[in-house]
Coordinates of C-alpha atoms in Angstrom, one line a residue:
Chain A
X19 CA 25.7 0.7 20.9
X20 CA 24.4 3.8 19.4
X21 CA 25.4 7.4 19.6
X22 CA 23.2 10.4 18.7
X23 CA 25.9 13.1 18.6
X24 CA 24.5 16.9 17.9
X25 CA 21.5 15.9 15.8
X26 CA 19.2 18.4 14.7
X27 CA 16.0 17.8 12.5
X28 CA 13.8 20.2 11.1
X29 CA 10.3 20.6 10.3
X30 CA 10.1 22.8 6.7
X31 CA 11.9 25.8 8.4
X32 CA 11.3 25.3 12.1
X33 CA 14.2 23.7 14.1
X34 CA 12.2 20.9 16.2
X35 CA 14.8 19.3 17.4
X36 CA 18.4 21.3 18.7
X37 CA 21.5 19.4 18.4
X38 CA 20.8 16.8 20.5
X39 CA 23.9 13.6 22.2
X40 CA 22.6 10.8 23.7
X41 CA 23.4 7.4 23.9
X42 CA 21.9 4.0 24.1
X43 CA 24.0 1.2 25.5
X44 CA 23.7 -2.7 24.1
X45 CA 20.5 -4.1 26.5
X46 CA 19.5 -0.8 27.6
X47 CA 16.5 0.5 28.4
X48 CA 16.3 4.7 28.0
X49 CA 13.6 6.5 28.2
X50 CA 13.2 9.9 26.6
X51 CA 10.2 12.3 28.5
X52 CA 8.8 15.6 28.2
X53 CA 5.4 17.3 27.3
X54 CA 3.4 17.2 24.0
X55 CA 5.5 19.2 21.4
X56 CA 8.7 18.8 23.2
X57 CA 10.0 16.7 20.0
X58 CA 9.4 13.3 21.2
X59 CA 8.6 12.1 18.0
X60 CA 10.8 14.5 15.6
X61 CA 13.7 13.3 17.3
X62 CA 12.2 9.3 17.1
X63 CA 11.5 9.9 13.4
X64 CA 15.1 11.5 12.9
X65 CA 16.6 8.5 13.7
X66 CA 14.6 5.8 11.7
X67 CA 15.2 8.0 8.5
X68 CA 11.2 9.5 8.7
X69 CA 12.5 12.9 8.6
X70 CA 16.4 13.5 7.0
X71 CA 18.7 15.0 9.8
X72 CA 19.2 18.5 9.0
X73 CA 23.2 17.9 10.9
X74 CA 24.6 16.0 13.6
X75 CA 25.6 12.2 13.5
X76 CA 23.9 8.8 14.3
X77 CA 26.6 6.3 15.2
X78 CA 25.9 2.2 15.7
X79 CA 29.0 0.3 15.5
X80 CA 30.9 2.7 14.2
X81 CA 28.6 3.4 11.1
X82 CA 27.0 6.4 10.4
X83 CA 23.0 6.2 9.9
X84 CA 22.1 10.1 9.7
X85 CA 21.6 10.7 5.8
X86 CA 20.0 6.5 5.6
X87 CA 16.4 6.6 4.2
X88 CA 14.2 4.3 6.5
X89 CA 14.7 1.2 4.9
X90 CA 18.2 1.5 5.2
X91 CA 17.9 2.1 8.8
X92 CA 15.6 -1.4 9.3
X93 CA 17.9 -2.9 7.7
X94 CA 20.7 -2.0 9.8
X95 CA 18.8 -3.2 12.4
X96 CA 16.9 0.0 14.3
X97 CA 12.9 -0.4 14.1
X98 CA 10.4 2.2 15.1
X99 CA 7.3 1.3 16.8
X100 CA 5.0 4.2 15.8
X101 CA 2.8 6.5 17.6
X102 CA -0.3 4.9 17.4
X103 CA 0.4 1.9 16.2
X104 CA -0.2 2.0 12.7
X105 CA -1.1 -1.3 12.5
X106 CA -2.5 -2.3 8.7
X107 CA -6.0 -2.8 10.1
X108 CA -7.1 -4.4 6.9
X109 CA -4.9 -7.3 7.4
X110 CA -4.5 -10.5 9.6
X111 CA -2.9 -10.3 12.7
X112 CA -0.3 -12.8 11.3
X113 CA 0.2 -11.3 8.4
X114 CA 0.9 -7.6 10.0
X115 CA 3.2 -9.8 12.2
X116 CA 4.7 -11.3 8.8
X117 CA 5.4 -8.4 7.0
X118 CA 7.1 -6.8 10.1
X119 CA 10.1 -9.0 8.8
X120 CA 10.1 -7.7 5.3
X121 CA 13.8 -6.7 5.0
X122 CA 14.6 -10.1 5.4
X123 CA 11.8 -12.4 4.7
X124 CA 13.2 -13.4 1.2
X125 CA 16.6 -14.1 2.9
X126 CA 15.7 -16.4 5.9
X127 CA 12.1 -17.0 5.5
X128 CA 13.0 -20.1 8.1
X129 CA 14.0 -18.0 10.9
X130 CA 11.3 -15.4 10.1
X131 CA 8.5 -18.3 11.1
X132 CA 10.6 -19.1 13.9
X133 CA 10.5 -15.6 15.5
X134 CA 6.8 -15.5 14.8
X135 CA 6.2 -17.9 17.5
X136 CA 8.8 -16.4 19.5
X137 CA 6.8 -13.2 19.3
X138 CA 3.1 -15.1 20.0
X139 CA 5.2 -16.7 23.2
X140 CA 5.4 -12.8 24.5
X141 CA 2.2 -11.9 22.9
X142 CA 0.0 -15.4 23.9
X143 CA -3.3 -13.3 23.3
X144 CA -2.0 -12.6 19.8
X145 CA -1.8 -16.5 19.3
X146 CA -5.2 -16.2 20.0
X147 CA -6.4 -14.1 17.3
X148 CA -4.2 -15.2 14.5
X149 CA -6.8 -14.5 11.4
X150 CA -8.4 -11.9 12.7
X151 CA -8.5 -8.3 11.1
X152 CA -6.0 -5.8 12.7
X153 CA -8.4 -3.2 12.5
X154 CA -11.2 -5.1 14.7
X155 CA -8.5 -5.6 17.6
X156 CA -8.8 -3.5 20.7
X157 CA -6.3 -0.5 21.5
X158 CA -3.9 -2.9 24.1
X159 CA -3.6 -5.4 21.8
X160 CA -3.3 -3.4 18.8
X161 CA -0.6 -2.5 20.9
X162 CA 1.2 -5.7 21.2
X163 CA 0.5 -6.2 18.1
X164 CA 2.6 -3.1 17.2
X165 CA 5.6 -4.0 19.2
X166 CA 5.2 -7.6 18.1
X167 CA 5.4 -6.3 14.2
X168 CA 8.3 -4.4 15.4
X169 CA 10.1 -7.5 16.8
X170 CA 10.1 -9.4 13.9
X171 CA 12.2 -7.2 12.1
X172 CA 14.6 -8.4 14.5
X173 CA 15.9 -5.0 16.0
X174 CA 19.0 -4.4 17.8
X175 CA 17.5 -1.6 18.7
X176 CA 13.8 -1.3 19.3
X177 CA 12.6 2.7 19.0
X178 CA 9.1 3.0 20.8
X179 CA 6.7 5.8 20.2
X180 CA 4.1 6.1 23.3
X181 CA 2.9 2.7 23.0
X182 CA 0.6 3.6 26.3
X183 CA -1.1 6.3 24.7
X184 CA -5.3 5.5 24.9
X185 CA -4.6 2.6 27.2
X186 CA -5.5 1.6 30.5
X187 CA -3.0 1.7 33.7
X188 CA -3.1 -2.2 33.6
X189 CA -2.4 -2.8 30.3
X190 CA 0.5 -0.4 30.2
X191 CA 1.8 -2.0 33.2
X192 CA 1.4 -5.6 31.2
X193 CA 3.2 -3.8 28.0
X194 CA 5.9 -2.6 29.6
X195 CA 6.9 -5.6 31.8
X196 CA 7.0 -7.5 28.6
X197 CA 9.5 -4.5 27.1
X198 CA 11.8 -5.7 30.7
X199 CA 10.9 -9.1 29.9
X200 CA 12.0 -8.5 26.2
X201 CA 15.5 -6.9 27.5
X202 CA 16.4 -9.4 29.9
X203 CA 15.6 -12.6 27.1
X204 CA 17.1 -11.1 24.1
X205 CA 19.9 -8.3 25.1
X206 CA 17.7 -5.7 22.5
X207 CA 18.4 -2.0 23.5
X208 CA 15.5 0.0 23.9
X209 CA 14.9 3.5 23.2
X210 CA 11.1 4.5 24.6
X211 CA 9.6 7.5 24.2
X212 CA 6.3 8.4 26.6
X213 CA 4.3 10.9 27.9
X214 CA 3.5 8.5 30.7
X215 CA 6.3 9.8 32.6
X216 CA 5.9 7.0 36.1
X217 CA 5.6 3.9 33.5
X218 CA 8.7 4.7 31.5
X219 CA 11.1 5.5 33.7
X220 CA 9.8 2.9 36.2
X221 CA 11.5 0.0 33.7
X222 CA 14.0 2.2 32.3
X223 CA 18.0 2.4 32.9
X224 CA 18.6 5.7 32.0
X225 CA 16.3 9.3 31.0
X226 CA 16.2 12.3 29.7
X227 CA 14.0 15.0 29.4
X228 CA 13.1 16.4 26.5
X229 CA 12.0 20.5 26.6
X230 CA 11.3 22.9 23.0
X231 CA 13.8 20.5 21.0
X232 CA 16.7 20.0 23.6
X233 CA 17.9 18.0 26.9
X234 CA 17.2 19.9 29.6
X235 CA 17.6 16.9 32.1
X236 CA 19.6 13.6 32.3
X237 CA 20.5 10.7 34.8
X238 CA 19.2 7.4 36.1
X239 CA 16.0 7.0 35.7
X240 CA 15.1 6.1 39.7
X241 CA 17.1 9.6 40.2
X242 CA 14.9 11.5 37.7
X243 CA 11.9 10.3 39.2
X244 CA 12.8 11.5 42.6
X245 CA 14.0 14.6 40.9
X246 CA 12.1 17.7 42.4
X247 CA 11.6 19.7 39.3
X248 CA 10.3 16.7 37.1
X249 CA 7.9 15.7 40.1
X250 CA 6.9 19.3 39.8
X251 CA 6.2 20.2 36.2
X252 CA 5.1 16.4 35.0
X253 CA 4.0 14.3 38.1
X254 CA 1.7 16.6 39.2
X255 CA 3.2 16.6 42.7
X256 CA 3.5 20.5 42.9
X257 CA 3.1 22.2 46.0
X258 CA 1.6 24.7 44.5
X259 CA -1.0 22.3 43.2
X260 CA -1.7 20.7 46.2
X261 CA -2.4 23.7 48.3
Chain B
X5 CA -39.2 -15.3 -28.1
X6 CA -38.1 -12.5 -30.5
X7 CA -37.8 -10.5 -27.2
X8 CA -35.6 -12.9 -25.1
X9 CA -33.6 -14.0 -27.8
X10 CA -32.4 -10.2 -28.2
X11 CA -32.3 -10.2 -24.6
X12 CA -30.1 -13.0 -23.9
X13 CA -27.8 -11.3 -27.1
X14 CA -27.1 -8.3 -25.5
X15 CA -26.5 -9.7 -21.9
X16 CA -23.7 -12.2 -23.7
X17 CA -22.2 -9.0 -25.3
X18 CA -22.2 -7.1 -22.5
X19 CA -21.1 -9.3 -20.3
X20 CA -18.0 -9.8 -22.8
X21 CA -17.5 -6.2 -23.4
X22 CA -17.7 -5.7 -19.2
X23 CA -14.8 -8.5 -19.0
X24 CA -12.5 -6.2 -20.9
X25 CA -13.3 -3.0 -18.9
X26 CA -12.9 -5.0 -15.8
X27 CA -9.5 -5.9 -16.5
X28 CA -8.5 -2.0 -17.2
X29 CA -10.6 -0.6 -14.4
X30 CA -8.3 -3.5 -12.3
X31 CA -5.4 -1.8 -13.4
X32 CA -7.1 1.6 -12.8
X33 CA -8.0 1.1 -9.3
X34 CA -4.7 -0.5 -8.7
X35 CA -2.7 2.2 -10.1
X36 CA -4.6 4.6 -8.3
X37 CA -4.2 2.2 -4.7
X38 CA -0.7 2.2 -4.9
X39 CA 0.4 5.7 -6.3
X40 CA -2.6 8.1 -6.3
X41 CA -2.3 8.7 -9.7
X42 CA -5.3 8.2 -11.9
X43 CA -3.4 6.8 -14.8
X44 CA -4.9 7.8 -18.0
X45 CA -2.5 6.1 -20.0
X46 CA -4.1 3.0 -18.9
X47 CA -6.2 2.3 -21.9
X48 CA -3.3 2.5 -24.2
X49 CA -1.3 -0.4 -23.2
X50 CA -5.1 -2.3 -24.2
X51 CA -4.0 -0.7 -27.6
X52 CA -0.2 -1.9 -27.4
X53 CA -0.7 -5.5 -26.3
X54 CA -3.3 -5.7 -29.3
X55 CA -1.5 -4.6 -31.9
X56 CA 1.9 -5.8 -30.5
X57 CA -0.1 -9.5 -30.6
X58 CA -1.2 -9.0 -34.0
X59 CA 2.3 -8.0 -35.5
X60 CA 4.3 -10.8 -33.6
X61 CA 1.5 -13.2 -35.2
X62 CA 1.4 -12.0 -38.5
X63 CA 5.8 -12.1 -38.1
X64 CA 5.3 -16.0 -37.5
X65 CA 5.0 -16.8 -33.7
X66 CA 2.2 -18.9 -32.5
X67 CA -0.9 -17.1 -31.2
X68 CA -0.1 -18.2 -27.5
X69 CA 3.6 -16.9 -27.6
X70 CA 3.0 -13.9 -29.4
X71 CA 0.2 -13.0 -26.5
X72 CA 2.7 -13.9 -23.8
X73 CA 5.5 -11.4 -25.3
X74 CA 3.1 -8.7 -26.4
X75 CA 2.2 -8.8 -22.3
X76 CA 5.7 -9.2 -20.9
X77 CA 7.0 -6.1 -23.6
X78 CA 3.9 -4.3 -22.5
X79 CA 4.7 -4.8 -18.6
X80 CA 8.2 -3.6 -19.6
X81 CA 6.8 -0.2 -20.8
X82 CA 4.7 0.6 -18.2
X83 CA 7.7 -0.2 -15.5
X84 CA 9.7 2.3 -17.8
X85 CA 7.1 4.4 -18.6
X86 CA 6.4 4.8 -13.9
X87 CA 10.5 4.6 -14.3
X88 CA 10.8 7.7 -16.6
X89 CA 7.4 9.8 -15.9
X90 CA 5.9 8.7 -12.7
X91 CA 9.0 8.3 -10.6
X92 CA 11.2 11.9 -11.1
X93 CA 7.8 13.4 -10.7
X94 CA 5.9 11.8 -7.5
X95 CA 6.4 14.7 -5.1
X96 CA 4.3 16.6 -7.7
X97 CA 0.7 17.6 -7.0
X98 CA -2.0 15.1 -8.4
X99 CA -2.6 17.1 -11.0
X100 CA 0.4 17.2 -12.5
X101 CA 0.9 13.9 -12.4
X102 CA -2.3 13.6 -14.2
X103 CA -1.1 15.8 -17.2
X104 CA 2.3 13.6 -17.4
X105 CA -0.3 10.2 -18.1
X106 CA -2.6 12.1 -20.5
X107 CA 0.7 13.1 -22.2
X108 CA 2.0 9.6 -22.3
X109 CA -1.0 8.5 -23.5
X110 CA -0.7 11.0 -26.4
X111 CA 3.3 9.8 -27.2
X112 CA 1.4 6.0 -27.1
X113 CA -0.5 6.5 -29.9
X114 CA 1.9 8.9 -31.9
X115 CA 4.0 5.8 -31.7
X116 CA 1.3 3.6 -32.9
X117 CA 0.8 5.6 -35.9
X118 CA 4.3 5.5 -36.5
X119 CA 4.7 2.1 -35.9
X120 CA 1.2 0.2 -37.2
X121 CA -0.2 3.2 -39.1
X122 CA -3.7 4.3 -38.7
X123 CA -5.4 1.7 -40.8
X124 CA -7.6 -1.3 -38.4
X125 CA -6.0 -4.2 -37.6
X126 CA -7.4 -7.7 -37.0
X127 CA -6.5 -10.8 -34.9
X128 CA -8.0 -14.1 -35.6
X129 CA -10.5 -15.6 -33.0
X130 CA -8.7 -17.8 -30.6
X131 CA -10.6 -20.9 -31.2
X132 CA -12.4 -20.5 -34.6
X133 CA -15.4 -18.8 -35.4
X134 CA -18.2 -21.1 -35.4
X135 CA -21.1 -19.6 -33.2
X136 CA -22.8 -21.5 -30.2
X137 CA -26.5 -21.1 -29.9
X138 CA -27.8 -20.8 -26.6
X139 CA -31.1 -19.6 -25.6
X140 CA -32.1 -18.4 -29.2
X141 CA -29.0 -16.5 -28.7
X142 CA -25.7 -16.3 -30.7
X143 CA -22.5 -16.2 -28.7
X144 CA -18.9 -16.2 -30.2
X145 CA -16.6 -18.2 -28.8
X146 CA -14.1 -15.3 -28.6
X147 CA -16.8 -13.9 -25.8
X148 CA -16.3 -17.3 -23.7
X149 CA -12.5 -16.6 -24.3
X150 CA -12.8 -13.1 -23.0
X151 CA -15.2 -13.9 -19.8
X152 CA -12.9 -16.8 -18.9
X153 CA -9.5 -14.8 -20.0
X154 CA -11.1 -12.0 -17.3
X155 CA -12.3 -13.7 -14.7
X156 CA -9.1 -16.1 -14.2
X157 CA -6.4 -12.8 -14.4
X158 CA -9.2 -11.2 -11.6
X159 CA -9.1 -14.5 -9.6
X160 CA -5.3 -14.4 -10.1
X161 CA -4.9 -10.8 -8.8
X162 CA -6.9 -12.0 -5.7
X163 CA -4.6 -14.0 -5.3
X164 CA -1.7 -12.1 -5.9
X165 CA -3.1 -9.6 -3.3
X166 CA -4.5 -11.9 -0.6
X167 CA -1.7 -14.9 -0.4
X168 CA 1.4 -14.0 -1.5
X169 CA 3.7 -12.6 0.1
X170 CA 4.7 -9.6 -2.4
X171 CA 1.1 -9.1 -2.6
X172 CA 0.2 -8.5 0.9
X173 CA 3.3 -6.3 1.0
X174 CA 1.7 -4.1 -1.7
X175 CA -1.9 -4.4 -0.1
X176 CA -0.3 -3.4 3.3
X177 CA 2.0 -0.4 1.6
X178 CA -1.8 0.5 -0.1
X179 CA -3.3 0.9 3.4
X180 CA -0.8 2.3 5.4
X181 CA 2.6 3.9 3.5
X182 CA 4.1 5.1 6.7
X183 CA 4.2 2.0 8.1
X184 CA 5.0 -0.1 5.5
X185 CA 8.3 2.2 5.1
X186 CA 9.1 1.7 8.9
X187 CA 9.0 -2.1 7.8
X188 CA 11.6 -1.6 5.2
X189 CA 8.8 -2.1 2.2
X190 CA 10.0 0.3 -0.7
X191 CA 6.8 2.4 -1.9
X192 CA 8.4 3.1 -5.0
X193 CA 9.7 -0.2 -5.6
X194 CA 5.5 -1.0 -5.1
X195 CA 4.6 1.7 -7.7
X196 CA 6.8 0.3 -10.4
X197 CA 4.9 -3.5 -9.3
X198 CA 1.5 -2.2 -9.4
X199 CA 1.8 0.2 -13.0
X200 CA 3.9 -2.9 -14.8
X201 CA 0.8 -5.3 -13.3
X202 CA -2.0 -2.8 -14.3
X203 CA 0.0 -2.1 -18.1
X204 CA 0.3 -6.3 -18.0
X205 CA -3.6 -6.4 -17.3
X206 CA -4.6 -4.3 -20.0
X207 CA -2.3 -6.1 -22.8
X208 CA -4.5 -8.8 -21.8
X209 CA -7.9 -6.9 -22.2
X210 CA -6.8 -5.4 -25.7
X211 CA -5.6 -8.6 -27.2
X212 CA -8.7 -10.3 -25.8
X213 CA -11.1 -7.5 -27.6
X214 CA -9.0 -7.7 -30.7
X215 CA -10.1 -10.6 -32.1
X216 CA -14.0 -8.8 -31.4
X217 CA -13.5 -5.5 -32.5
X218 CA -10.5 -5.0 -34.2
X219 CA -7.3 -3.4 -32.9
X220 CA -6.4 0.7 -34.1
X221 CA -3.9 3.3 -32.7
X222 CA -7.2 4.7 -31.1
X223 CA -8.8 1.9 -29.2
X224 CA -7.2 2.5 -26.2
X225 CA -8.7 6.4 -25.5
X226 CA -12.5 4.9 -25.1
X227 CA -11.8 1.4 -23.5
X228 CA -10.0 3.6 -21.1
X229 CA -12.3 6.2 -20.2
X230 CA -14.8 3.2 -20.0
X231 CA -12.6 1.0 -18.2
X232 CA -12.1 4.8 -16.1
X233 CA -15.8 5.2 -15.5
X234 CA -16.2 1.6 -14.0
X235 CA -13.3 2.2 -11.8
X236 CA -15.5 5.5 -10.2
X237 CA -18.7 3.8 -10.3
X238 CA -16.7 1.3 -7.5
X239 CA -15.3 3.9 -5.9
X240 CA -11.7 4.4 -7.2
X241 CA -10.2 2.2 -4.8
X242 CA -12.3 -1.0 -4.7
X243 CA -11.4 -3.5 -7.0
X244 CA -14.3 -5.6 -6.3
X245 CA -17.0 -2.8 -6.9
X246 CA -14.8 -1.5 -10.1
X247 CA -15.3 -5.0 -11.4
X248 CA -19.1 -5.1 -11.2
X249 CA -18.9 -1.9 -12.5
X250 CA -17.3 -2.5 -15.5
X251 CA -20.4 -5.3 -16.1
X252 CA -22.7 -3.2 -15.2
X253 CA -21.5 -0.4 -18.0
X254 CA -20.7 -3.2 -20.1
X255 CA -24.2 -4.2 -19.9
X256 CA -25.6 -0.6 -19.8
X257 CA -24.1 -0.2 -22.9
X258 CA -25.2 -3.2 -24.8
X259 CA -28.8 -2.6 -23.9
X260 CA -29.1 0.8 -25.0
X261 CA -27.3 0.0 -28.2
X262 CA -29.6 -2.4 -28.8
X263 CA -32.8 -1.3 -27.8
X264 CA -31.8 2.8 -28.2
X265 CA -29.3 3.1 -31.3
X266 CA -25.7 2.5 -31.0
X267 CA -24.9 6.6 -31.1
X268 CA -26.1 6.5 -27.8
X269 CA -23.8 3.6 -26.1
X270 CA -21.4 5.9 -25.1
X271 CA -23.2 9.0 -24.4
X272 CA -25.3 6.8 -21.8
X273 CA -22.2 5.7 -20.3
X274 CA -21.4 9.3 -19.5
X275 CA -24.6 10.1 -18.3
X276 CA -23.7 7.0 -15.5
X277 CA -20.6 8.1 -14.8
X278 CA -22.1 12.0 -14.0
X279 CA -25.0 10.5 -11.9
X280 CA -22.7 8.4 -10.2
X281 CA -20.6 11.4 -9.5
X282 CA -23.8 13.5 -8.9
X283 CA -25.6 11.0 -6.2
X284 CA -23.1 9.1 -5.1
X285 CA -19.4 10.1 -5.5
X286 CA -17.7 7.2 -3.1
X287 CA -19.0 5.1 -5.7
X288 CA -22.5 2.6 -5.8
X289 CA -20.9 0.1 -3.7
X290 CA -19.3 2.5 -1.1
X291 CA -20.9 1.6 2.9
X292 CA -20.1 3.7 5.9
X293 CA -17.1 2.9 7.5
X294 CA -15.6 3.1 10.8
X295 CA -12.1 3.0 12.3
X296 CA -10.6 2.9 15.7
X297 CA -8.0 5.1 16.9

């Protein structure tokens, strides 16, 4: 559905991310993995038109996304959830939800109120909390509330910036059964980005592993998790640890 | 009785005179929200939409339509004027950007000499002239009009901001641009809103004071840096606390006019707006704040 073919993005002069093909298949889940710094985010940010392209391509159905500012990209139906949320803590919960579906609020303002309950029916607590402040909301559920603002631009493509960062093991585990959950209901293609290594590719498809701005590793996620070098440098399973 | 009926005076005019900053210091903080850029052009569209009233009244239009165009043409230049200044030049430093509005503000009132000469202007009162009396006091009708004028635009921009849709989508680009962009909201579509509201705003507060005061090329340059003062005494980016600020300058200034000399009004103002900045720079009304990460 969408193909990342030699992108490279820059930071002023520095080269963060090195020409760079991947792709993401219709009701796929990919994750992308590596240490702080490796790009995660550049590359994330590259796509949703945060930081222009310096070359490469960005293909979905057959249109080409790399030189789109970021509203252009929502639009076209790719939304990034972002690292920490970014939540606008001074409104609402529902109207943070609300505003997630600007691009086409003044279009089908119907539908828009119809995917808000669809999006309290995978967040229930959020139905809970309706008019409360975003700001006053814990980290999980500022978390949900992230993803849920993300949702109601109604993404073919739903880009995910470590939404476990700060949270507890159980809550992550909630968070990303609703991403499966999410997958399996709607068909929406998810690219996931996380530092929690076990969590991501645990519900993922596909990975890859991200190293100084390029792929140095690729394949099914169950086969990158028994992989002996990524046990090594990010599961903490080295030998040379353990001794 | 002397005493109170002086009191009660001064209170009504600054309380009218606090109305009209309020509504500029609105646009001030609003501006300043939405953009970063302190906008000190602000207090000439108060001198536009005054003298813009007065010519389309004297040309024949009833007071009520002439107000309603002299806003909406007023709006129009300051979307052009964030169109034609603001917008080429946003990834400028503050500073900069600063400069361009002091400029403007300097090509505003060239153009009002051109246009309305340098010689005071006058609008008739809105509803006559005949004083009320209340406590001993004398208040002018045109002081109900500019209270009630103020505090229904303030109620309407609570509005604005707080229930509507467009306005939340502002409020939320105000407190987080980043995500408001990943949401598809336009920041500069937002800027152009918020300088055409603040430039519609302070239309209002000039043709309001007009009636009052009298309308001049040069009005706009002190109701500014008053409306401006308010604006820090609340902290810049609280329209709430730039609102009782403007009363409480408004009021600051009545009193020592009245009970000082009227030399002083503005040199006290000053002196508030350099302890303010001295003792408490956030602002009077600023309070600790936290924030999860």
């Amino acid at each position: 559905m969408i193909n990342v073919h030699n992108l490279s993005v820059n930071h002023g002069h520095l080269k963060i991310i090195k020409e760079i093909s991947f792709s993401v298949g219709k009701g796929e889940i990919v994750s992308i993995v590596g240490a702080n710094g490796a790009g995660k985010s550049t590359l994330l940010g590259g796509i949703a038109g945060i930081y222009p392209p310096a070359s490469g391509s960005i293909r979905m159905e057959d249109e080409e996304l790399a030189m789109k500012n970021s509203v252009a990209i929502v639009c076209k139906g790719i939304t990034l959830v972002p690292e920490r949320r970014q939540i606008f803590d001074g409104l609402t919960v529902e109207d943070n939800l609300i505003l997630g579906s600007y691009h086409r609020y003044s279009k089908e303002k119907k539908q828009c109120l119809q995917d808000l309950e669809m999006v309290y029916d995978y967040f229930p607590k959020l139905a809970t909390m309706k008019s409360r402040l975003g700001g006053l909301l814990s980290g999980g559920e500022q978390q949900m509330l992230a993803i849920g603002r993300g949702l109601m631009a109604k993404p073919k493509l739903l880009m995910l910036d470590e939404p476990s960062l700060g949270l507890a093991p159980l809550i992550v585990r909630d968070i990303m059964n609703i991403l499966v959950q999410l997958r399996n209901e709607t068909g929406t293609s998810i690219l996931l980005v996380e530092q929690n290594i076990k969590a991501a590719l645990s519900i993922s498809d596909r990975g890859f592993v991200l190293e100084r701005g390029s792929i140095v590793l690729e394949g099914e996620a169950e086969s990158l998790l028994q992989n002996q070098s990524v046990r090594d440098a990010y599961l903490g399973t080295s030998p040379s640890l353990q001794k | 009785m002397e005493s109170l009926s002086q009191l009660m005076q001064l209170l009504f005019s600054g309380l009218t005179i606090g109305s009209i900053y309020a509504l500029i210091a609105i646009g001030f903080v609003i501006t300043y929200n939405i953009t970063g850029v302190l906008n000190f052009a602000q207090g000439e569209f108060a001198m536009l939409g005054a003298l813009l009233t007065i010519s389309l009244s004297s040309a024949g239009l009833p007071l009520y339509l002439a107000v309603i165009l002299a806003i909406l043409i007023v709006m129009l230049v300051g979307g052009f004027f964030e169109r034609a200044a603001i917008y080429p030049a946003r990834k400028s430093s503050v500073a900069t950007l600063i400069i361009i509005t002091i400029g403007i503000s300097f090509v505003f009132r060239g153009a009002a000499i051109f246009i309305w000469g340098t010689q005071p202007h006058s609008l008739t009162p809105f509803s006559g002239n005949s004083p009320i009396r209340i406590f001993e006091a004398v208040l002018l009708p045109q002081s109900l009009w500019a209270v009630g004028i103020s505090l229904a635009a303030l109620a309407g921009m609570y509005y604005f901001f707080n229930k509507t849709y467009t306005g939340k989508a502002v409020t939320a680009c105000v407190m987080n641009r980043f995500a408001a962009q990943l949401m598809g909201i336009k920041p500069e579509k937002m800027s152009f809103l918020s300088i055409s509201l603040s430039a519609g705003l302070g239309a209002l507060a000039g043709i309001i004071i007009a009636p009052i005061s009298g309308a001049s090329y040069q009005m706009g340059l002190m109701l500014g840096m008053k409306a401006f003062i308010a604006a820090v005494i609340g902290g810049l980016t609280n329209a709430p606390a730039a609102v009782l600020g403007a009363f409480l300058i408004g009021i600051i200034e009545a009193f020592s006019e009245g009970y000082l000399s009227s030399g002083y009004k503005d040199a006290v103002s000053f002196a508030v707006l350099l302890l303010v900045l001295f003792f408490m720079p956030n602002g009077l009304f600023s309070k600790k704040s936290g924030k999860r990460v």
